[in-house]
């Protein structure tokens, strides 16, 4: 769970230290979140689809307990 004071970047680094997460998927999802949350343009379907793919990669890694490098 994200602490109220944490930025998306800080949360990403904290999560990657504690969990077997695929680096590329977590970094992409964090960047996409920042775009969706803080930019002034709408999220495009391609960005939405990429975010969903990142979430699926993360879910799979957590379900398997894989080494983060092997899943990336």
PDB file of N, CA and C in Angstrom:
ATOM      1  N   UNK A   1       0.846  -1.175   0.000  1.00  0.00           N
ATOM      2  CA  UNK A   1       0.000   0.000   0.000  1.00  0.00           C
ATOM      3  C   UNK A   1       0.888   1.233   0.000  1.00  0.00           C
ATOM      4  N   UNK A   2       0.506   2.207  -0.789  1.00  0.00           N
ATOM      5  CA  UNK A   2       1.269   3.439  -0.911  1.00  0.00           C
ATOM      6  C   UNK A   2       1.025   4.341   0.284  1.00  0.00           C
ATOM      7  N   UNK A   3       2.113   4.851   0.842  1.00  0.00           N
ATOM      8  CA  UNK A   3       2.000   5.840   1.911  1.00  0.00           C
ATOM      9  C   UNK A   3       1.531   7.155   1.292  1.00  0.00           C
ATOM     10  N   UNK A   4       0.736   7.937   2.021  1.00  0.00           N
ATOM     11  CA  UNK A   4       0.199   9.186   1.465  1.00  0.00           C
ATOM     12  C   UNK A   4       1.273  10.159   0.972  1.00  0.00           C
ATOM     13  N   UNK A   5       2.453  10.115   1.558  1.00  0.00           N
ATOM     14  CA  UNK A   5       3.520  11.042   1.191  1.00  0.00           C
ATOM     15  C   UNK A   5       4.348  10.562  -0.003  1.00  0.00           C
ATOM     16  N   UNK A   6       4.173   9.301  -0.412  1.00  0.00           N
ATOM     17  CA  UNK A   6       5.001   8.757  -1.490  1.00  0.00           C
ATOM     18  C   UNK A   6       4.558   9.216  -2.872  1.00  0.00           C
ATOM     19  N   UNK A   7       5.548   9.543  -3.681  1.00  0.00           N
ATOM     20  CA  UNK A   7       5.267   9.800  -5.086  1.00  0.00           C
ATOM     21  C   UNK A   7       5.145   8.460  -5.796  1.00  0.00           C
ATOM     22  N   UNK A   8       4.688   8.486  -7.041  1.00  0.00           N
ATOM     23  CA  UNK A   8       4.595   7.251  -7.816  1.00  0.00           C
ATOM     24  C   UNK A   8       5.973   6.616  -7.972  1.00  0.00           C
ATOM     25  N   UNK A   9       6.970   7.435  -8.177  1.00  0.00           N
ATOM     26  CA  UNK A   9       8.355   6.947  -8.324  1.00  0.00           C
ATOM     27  C   UNK A   9       8.841   6.270  -7.046  1.00  0.00           C
ATOM     28  N   UNK A  10       8.591   6.887  -5.903  1.00  0.00           N
ATOM     29  CA  UNK A  10       9.003   6.301  -4.621  1.00  0.00           C
ATOM     30  C   UNK A  10       8.272   4.991  -4.362  1.00  0.00           C
ATOM     31  N   UNK A  11       6.990   4.961  -4.659  1.00  0.00           N
ATOM     32  CA  UNK A  11       6.215   3.738  -4.478  1.00  0.00           C
ATOM     33  C   UNK A  11       6.752   2.622  -5.370  1.00  0.00           C
ATOM     34  N   UNK A  12       7.073   2.961  -6.621  1.00  0.00           N
ATOM     35  CA  UNK A  12       7.611   1.970  -7.549  1.00  0.00           C
ATOM     36  C   UNK A  12       8.906   1.374  -6.994  1.00  0.00           C
ATOM     37  N   UNK A  13       9.818   2.212  -6.528  1.00  0.00           N
ATOM     38  CA  UNK A  13      11.092   1.711  -6.001  1.00  0.00           C
ATOM     39  C   UNK A  13      10.882   0.860  -4.757  1.00  0.00           C
ATOM     40  N   UNK A  14       9.990   1.272  -3.902  1.00  0.00           N
ATOM     41  CA  UNK A  14       9.696   0.508  -2.695  1.00  0.00           C
ATOM     42  C   UNK A  14       9.107  -0.861  -3.049  1.00  0.00           C
ATOM     43  N   UNK A  15       8.166  -0.877  -3.959  1.00  0.00           N
ATOM     44  CA  UNK A  15       7.538  -2.141  -4.364  1.00  0.00           C
ATOM     45  C   UNK A  15       8.551  -3.078  -5.019  1.00  0.00           C
ATOM     46  N   UNK A  16       9.428  -2.531  -5.839  1.00  0.00           N
ATOM     47  CA  UNK A  16      10.432  -3.361  -6.524  1.00  0.00           C
ATOM     48  C   UNK A  16      11.446  -3.934  -5.544  1.00  0.00           C
ATOM     49  N   UNK A  17      11.689  -3.256  -4.441  1.00  0.00           N
ATOM     50  CA  UNK A  17      12.602  -3.793  -3.413  1.00  0.00           C
ATOM     51  C   UNK A  17      11.951  -4.963  -2.663  1.00  0.00           C
ATOM     52  N   UNK A  18      10.649  -4.892  -2.473  1.00  0.00           N
ATOM     53  CA  UNK A  18       9.963  -5.867  -1.628  1.00  0.00           C
ATOM     54  C   UNK A  18       9.372  -7.060  -2.371  1.00  0.00           C
ATOM     55  N   UNK A  19       9.095  -6.904  -3.656  1.00  0.00           N
ATOM     56  CA  UNK A  19       8.347  -7.929  -4.387  1.00  0.00           C
ATOM     57  C   UNK A  19       9.070  -8.361  -5.660  1.00  0.00           C
ATOM     58  N   UNK A  20       8.797  -9.590  -6.112  1.00  0.00           N
ATOM     59  CA  UNK A  20       9.401 -10.069  -7.362  1.00  0.00           C
ATOM     60  C   UNK A  20       8.648  -9.533  -8.576  1.00  0.00           C
ATOM     61  N   UNK A  21       8.907  -8.297  -8.919  1.00  0.00           N
ATOM     62  CA  UNK A  21       8.180  -7.625  -9.992  1.00  0.00           C
ATOM     63  C   UNK A  21       9.025  -7.479 -11.249  1.00  0.00           C
ATOM     64  N   UNK A  22       8.397  -7.572 -12.406  1.00  0.00           N
ATOM     65  CA  UNK A  22       9.127  -7.363 -13.661  1.00  0.00           C
ATOM     66  C   UNK A  22       9.449  -5.883 -13.840  1.00  0.00           C
ATOM     67  N   UNK A  23      10.715  -5.564 -13.889  1.00  0.00           N
ATOM     68  CA  UNK A  23      11.161  -4.171 -13.921  1.00  0.00           C
ATOM     69  C   UNK A  23      10.513  -3.356 -15.034  1.00  0.00           C
ATOM     70  N   UNK A  24      10.545  -3.874 -16.248  1.00  0.00           N
ATOM     71  CA  UNK A  24      10.027  -3.112 -17.386  1.00  0.00           C
ATOM     72  C   UNK A  24       8.542  -2.800 -17.219  1.00  0.00           C
ATOM     73  N   UNK A  25       7.752  -3.782 -16.817  1.00  0.00           N
ATOM     74  CA  UNK A  25       6.308  -3.573 -16.653  1.00  0.00           C
ATOM     75  C   UNK A  25       6.010  -2.553 -15.561  1.00  0.00           C
ATOM     76  N   UNK A  26       6.739  -2.623 -14.464  1.00  0.00           N
ATOM     77  CA  UNK A  26       6.507  -1.693 -13.356  1.00  0.00           C
ATOM     78  C   UNK A  26       6.904  -0.277 -13.754  1.00  0.00           C
ATOM     79  N   UNK A  27       8.034  -0.138 -14.424  1.00  0.00           N
ATOM     80  CA  UNK A  27       8.461   1.195 -14.855  1.00  0.00           C
ATOM     81  C   UNK A  27       7.490   1.792 -15.873  1.00  0.00           C
ATOM     82  N   UNK A  28       7.062   0.991 -16.831  1.00  0.00           N
ATOM     83  CA  UNK A  28       6.101   1.493 -17.827  1.00  0.00           C
ATOM     84  C   UNK A  28       4.782   1.882 -17.179  1.00  0.00           C
ATOM     85  N   UNK A  29       4.283   1.022 -16.293  1.00  0.00           N
ATOM     86  CA  UNK A  29       3.010   1.315 -15.640  1.00  0.00           C
ATOM     87  C   UNK A  29       3.111   2.593 -14.809  1.00  0.00           C
ATOM     88  N   UNK A  30       4.215   2.786 -14.133  1.00  0.00           N
ATOM     89  CA  UNK A  30       4.412   4.009 -13.351  1.00  0.00           C
ATOM     90  C   UNK A  30       4.398   5.236 -14.251  1.00  0.00           C
ATOM     91  N   UNK A  31       5.107   5.178 -15.365  1.00  0.00           N
ATOM     92  CA  UNK A  31       5.127   6.308 -16.302  1.00  0.00           C
ATOM     93  C   UNK A  31       3.737   6.571 -16.880  1.00  0.00           C
ATOM     94  N   UNK A  32       3.032   5.513 -17.220  1.00  0.00           N
ATOM     95  CA  UNK A  32       1.675   5.680 -17.760  1.00  0.00           C
ATOM     96  C   UNK A  32       0.741   6.287 -16.710  1.00  0.00           C
ATOM     97  N   UNK A  33       0.886   5.867 -15.461  1.00  0.00           N
ATOM     98  CA  UNK A  33       0.091   6.454 -14.386  1.00  0.00           C
ATOM     99  C   UNK A  33       0.373   7.946 -14.275  1.00  0.00           C
ATOM    100  N   UNK A  34       1.654   8.314 -14.308  1.00  0.00           N
ATOM    101  CA  UNK A  34       2.013   9.727 -14.196  1.00  0.00           C
ATOM    102  C   UNK A  34       1.415  10.539 -15.344  1.00  0.00           C
ATOM    103  N   UNK A  35       1.437   9.976 -16.536  1.00  0.00           N
ATOM    104  CA  UNK A  35       0.829  10.663 -17.684  1.00  0.00           C
ATOM    105  C   UNK A  35      -0.675  10.815 -17.479  1.00  0.00           C
ATOM    106  N   UNK A  36      -1.327   9.732 -17.094  1.00  0.00           N
ATOM    107  CA  UNK A  36      -2.785   9.759 -16.917  1.00  0.00           C
ATOM    108  C   UNK A  36      -3.192  10.702 -15.785  1.00  0.00           C
ATOM    109  N   UNK A  37      -2.422  10.726 -14.738  1.00  0.00           N
ATOM    110  CA  UNK A  37      -2.783  11.506 -13.559  1.00  0.00           C
ATOM    111  C   UNK A  37      -2.424  12.987 -13.685  1.00  0.00           C
ATOM    112  N   UNK A  38      -1.294  13.278 -14.291  1.00  0.00           N
ATOM    113  CA  UNK A  38      -0.776  14.635 -14.219  1.00  0.00           C
ATOM    114  C   UNK A  38      -0.730  15.398 -15.540  1.00  0.00           C
ATOM    115  N   UNK A  39      -0.994  14.744 -16.654  1.00  0.00           N
ATOM    116  CA  UNK A  39      -0.967  15.476 -17.924  1.00  0.00           C
ATOM    117  C   UNK A  39      -2.355  16.038 -18.217  1.00  0.00           C
ATOM    118  N   UNK A  40      -2.418  16.860 -19.235  1.00  0.00           N
ATOM    119  CA  UNK A  40      -3.685  17.492 -19.595  1.00  0.00           C
ATOM    120  C   UNK A  40      -4.368  16.822 -20.774  1.00  0.00           C
ATOM    121  N   UNK A  41      -3.768  15.768 -21.295  1.00  0.00           N
ATOM    122  CA  UNK A  41      -4.420  15.097 -22.421  1.00  0.00           C
ATOM    123  C   UNK A  41      -5.087  13.806 -21.964  1.00  0.00           C
ATOM    124  N   UNK A  42      -6.053  13.391 -22.727  1.00  0.00           N
ATOM    125  CA  UNK A  42      -6.755  12.144 -22.415  1.00  0.00           C
ATOM    126  C   UNK A  42      -5.828  10.958 -22.647  1.00  0.00           C
ATOM    127  N   UNK A  43      -6.112   9.875 -21.954  1.00  0.00           N
ATOM    128  CA  UNK A  43      -5.349   8.642 -22.160  1.00  0.00           C
ATOM    129  C   UNK A  43      -5.822   8.013 -23.464  1.00  0.00           C
ATOM    130  N   UNK A  44      -4.871   7.729 -24.334  1.00  0.00           N
ATOM    131  CA  UNK A  44      -5.176   7.119 -25.617  1.00  0.00           C
ATOM    132  C   UNK A  44      -5.386   5.612 -25.454  1.00  0.00           C
ATOM    133  N   UNK A  45      -6.142   4.990 -26.352  1.00  0.00           N
ATOM    134  CA  UNK A  45      -6.351   3.540 -26.272  1.00  0.00           C
ATOM    135  C   UNK A  45      -5.041   2.752 -26.238  1.00  0.00           C
ATOM    136  N   UNK A  46      -4.039   3.195 -26.963  1.00  0.00           N
ATOM    137  CA  UNK A  46      -2.762   2.471 -26.962  1.00  0.00           C
ATOM    138  C   UNK A  46      -2.109   2.533 -25.578  1.00  0.00           C
ATOM    139  N   UNK A  47      -2.228   3.669 -24.896  1.00  0.00           N
ATOM    140  CA  UNK A  47      -1.689   3.792 -23.539  1.00  0.00           C
ATOM    141  C   UNK A  47      -2.477   2.914 -22.568  1.00  0.00           C
ATOM    142  N   UNK A  48      -3.778   2.908 -22.723  1.00  0.00           N
ATOM    143  CA  UNK A  48      -4.626   2.055 -21.887  1.00  0.00           C
ATOM    144  C   UNK A  48      -4.273   0.586 -22.077  1.00  0.00           C
ATOM    145  N   UNK A  49      -4.109   0.174 -23.318  1.00  0.00           N
ATOM    146  CA  UNK A  49      -3.780  -1.220 -23.607  1.00  0.00           C
ATOM    147  C   UNK A  49      -2.409  -1.602 -23.068  1.00  0.00           C
ATOM    148  N   UNK A  50      -1.469  -0.682 -23.163  1.00  0.00           N
ATOM    149  CA  UNK A  50      -0.140  -0.942 -22.624  1.00  0.00           C
ATOM    150  C   UNK A  50      -0.190  -1.067 -21.101  1.00  0.00           C
ATOM    151  N   UNK A  51      -0.969  -0.217 -20.455  1.00  0.00           N
ATOM    152  CA  UNK A  51      -1.124  -0.305 -19.001  1.00  0.00           C
ATOM    153  C   UNK A  51      -1.738  -1.642 -18.605  1.00  0.00           C
ATOM    154  N   UNK A  52      -2.723  -2.084 -19.338  1.00  0.00           N
ATOM    155  CA  UNK A  52      -3.336  -3.390 -19.051  1.00  0.00           C
ATOM    156  C   UNK A  52      -2.337  -4.522 -19.231  1.00  0.00           C
ATOM    157  N   UNK A  53      -1.523  -4.446 -20.265  1.00  0.00           N
ATOM    158  CA  UNK A  53      -0.499  -5.476 -20.489  1.00  0.00           C
ATOM    159  C   UNK A  53       0.518  -5.475 -19.351  1.00  0.00           C
ATOM    160  N   UNK A  54       0.895  -4.285 -18.884  1.00  0.00           N
ATOM    161  CA  UNK A  54       1.821  -4.187 -17.755  1.00  0.00           C
ATOM    162  C   UNK A  54       1.210  -4.821 -16.507  1.00  0.00           C
ATOM    163  N   UNK A  55      -0.049  -4.517 -16.255  1.00  0.00           N
ATOM    164  CA  UNK A  55      -0.721  -5.108 -15.092  1.00  0.00           C
ATOM    165  C   UNK A  55      -0.779  -6.622 -15.191  1.00  0.00           C
ATOM    166  N   UNK A  56      -1.011  -7.135 -16.371  1.00  0.00           N
ATOM    167  CA  UNK A  56      -1.045  -8.590 -16.560  1.00  0.00           C
ATOM    168  C   UNK A  56       0.336  -9.199 -16.302  1.00  0.00           C
ATOM    169  N   UNK A  57       1.392  -8.551 -16.790  1.00  0.00           N
ATOM    170  CA  UNK A  57       2.755  -9.036 -16.529  1.00  0.00           C
ATOM    171  C   UNK A  57       3.054  -9.043 -15.030  1.00  0.00           C
ATOM    172  N   UNK A  58       2.638  -8.001 -14.348  1.00  0.00           N
ATOM    173  CA  UNK A  58       2.859  -7.902 -12.904  1.00  0.00           C
ATOM    174  C   UNK A  58       2.059  -8.969 -12.171  1.00  0.00           C
ATOM    175  N   UNK A  59       0.812  -9.138 -12.555  1.00  0.00           N
ATOM    176  CA  UNK A  59      -0.032 -10.154 -11.925  1.00  0.00           C
ATOM    177  C   UNK A  59       0.567 -11.550 -12.101  1.00  0.00           C
ATOM    178  N   UNK A  60       1.025 -11.841 -13.298  1.00  0.00           N
ATOM    179  CA  UNK A  60       1.623 -13.143 -13.581  1.00  0.00           C
ATOM    180  C   UNK A  60       2.875 -13.361 -12.738  1.00  0.00           C
ATOM    181  N   UNK A  61       3.710 -12.345 -12.651  1.00  0.00           N
ATOM    182  CA  UNK A  61       4.936 -12.461 -11.857  1.00  0.00           C
ATOM    183  C   UNK A  61       4.618 -12.708 -10.385  1.00  0.00           C
ATOM    184  N   UNK A  62       3.644 -11.998  -9.859  1.00  0.00           N
ATOM    185  CA  UNK A  62       3.273 -12.184  -8.456  1.00  0.00           C
ATOM    186  C   UNK A  62       2.665 -13.561  -8.213  1.00  0.00           C
ATOM    187  N   UNK A  63       1.876 -14.029  -9.148  1.00  0.00           N
ATOM    188  CA  UNK A  63       1.248 -15.347  -9.010  1.00  0.00           C
ATOM    189  C   UNK A  63       2.291 -16.466  -9.018  1.00  0.00           C
ATOM    190  N   UNK A  64       3.317 -16.282  -9.822  1.00  0.00           N
ATOM    191  CA  UNK A  64       4.364 -17.306  -9.944  1.00  0.00           C
ATOM    192  C   UNK A  64       5.491 -17.108  -8.943  1.00  0.00           C
ATOM    193  N   UNK A  65       5.618 -15.911  -8.413  1.00  0.00           N
ATOM    194  CA  UNK A  65       6.722 -15.619  -7.522  1.00  0.00           C
ATOM    195  C   UNK A  65       8.049 -15.628  -8.257  1.00  0.00           C
ATOM    196  N   UNK A  66       8.015 -15.270  -9.537  1.00  0.00           N
ATOM    197  CA  UNK A  66       9.207 -15.310 -10.387  1.00  0.00           C
ATOM    198  C   UNK A  66      10.225 -14.267 -10.002  1.00  0.00           C
ATOM    199  N   UNK A  67      11.464 -14.558 -10.390  1.00  0.00           N
ATOM    200  CA  UNK A  67      12.544 -13.604 -10.291  1.00  0.00           C
ATOM    201  C   UNK A  67      12.205 -12.429 -11.199  1.00  0.00           C
ATOM    202  N   UNK A  68      12.349 -11.176 -10.734  1.00  0.00           N
ATOM    203  CA  UNK A  68      11.937 -10.029 -11.553  1.00  0.00           C
ATOM    204  C   UNK A  68      12.665  -9.932 -12.884  1.00  0.00           C
ATOM    205  N   UNK A  69      13.877 -10.361 -12.954  1.00  0.00           N
ATOM    206  CA  UNK A  69      14.635 -10.265 -14.202  1.00  0.00           C
ATOM    207  C   UNK A  69      14.102 -11.272 -15.229  1.00  0.00           C
ATOM    208  N   UNK A  70      13.735 -12.445 -14.777  1.00  0.00           N
ATOM    209  CA  UNK A  70      13.268 -13.488 -15.682  1.00  0.00           C
ATOM    210  C   UNK A  70      11.944 -13.136 -16.327  1.00  0.00           C
ATOM    211  N   UNK A  71      11.128 -12.325 -15.669  1.00  0.00           N
ATOM    212  CA  UNK A  71       9.795 -12.008 -16.179  1.00  0.00           C
ATOM    213  C   UNK A  71       9.817 -10.799 -17.088  1.00  0.00           C
ATOM    214  N   UNK A  72      10.770  -9.907 -16.885  1.00  0.00           N
ATOM    215  CA  UNK A  72      10.810  -8.642 -17.638  1.00  0.00           C
ATOM    216  C   UNK A  72      10.913  -8.836 -19.130  1.00  0.00           C
TER     217      UNK A  72
END
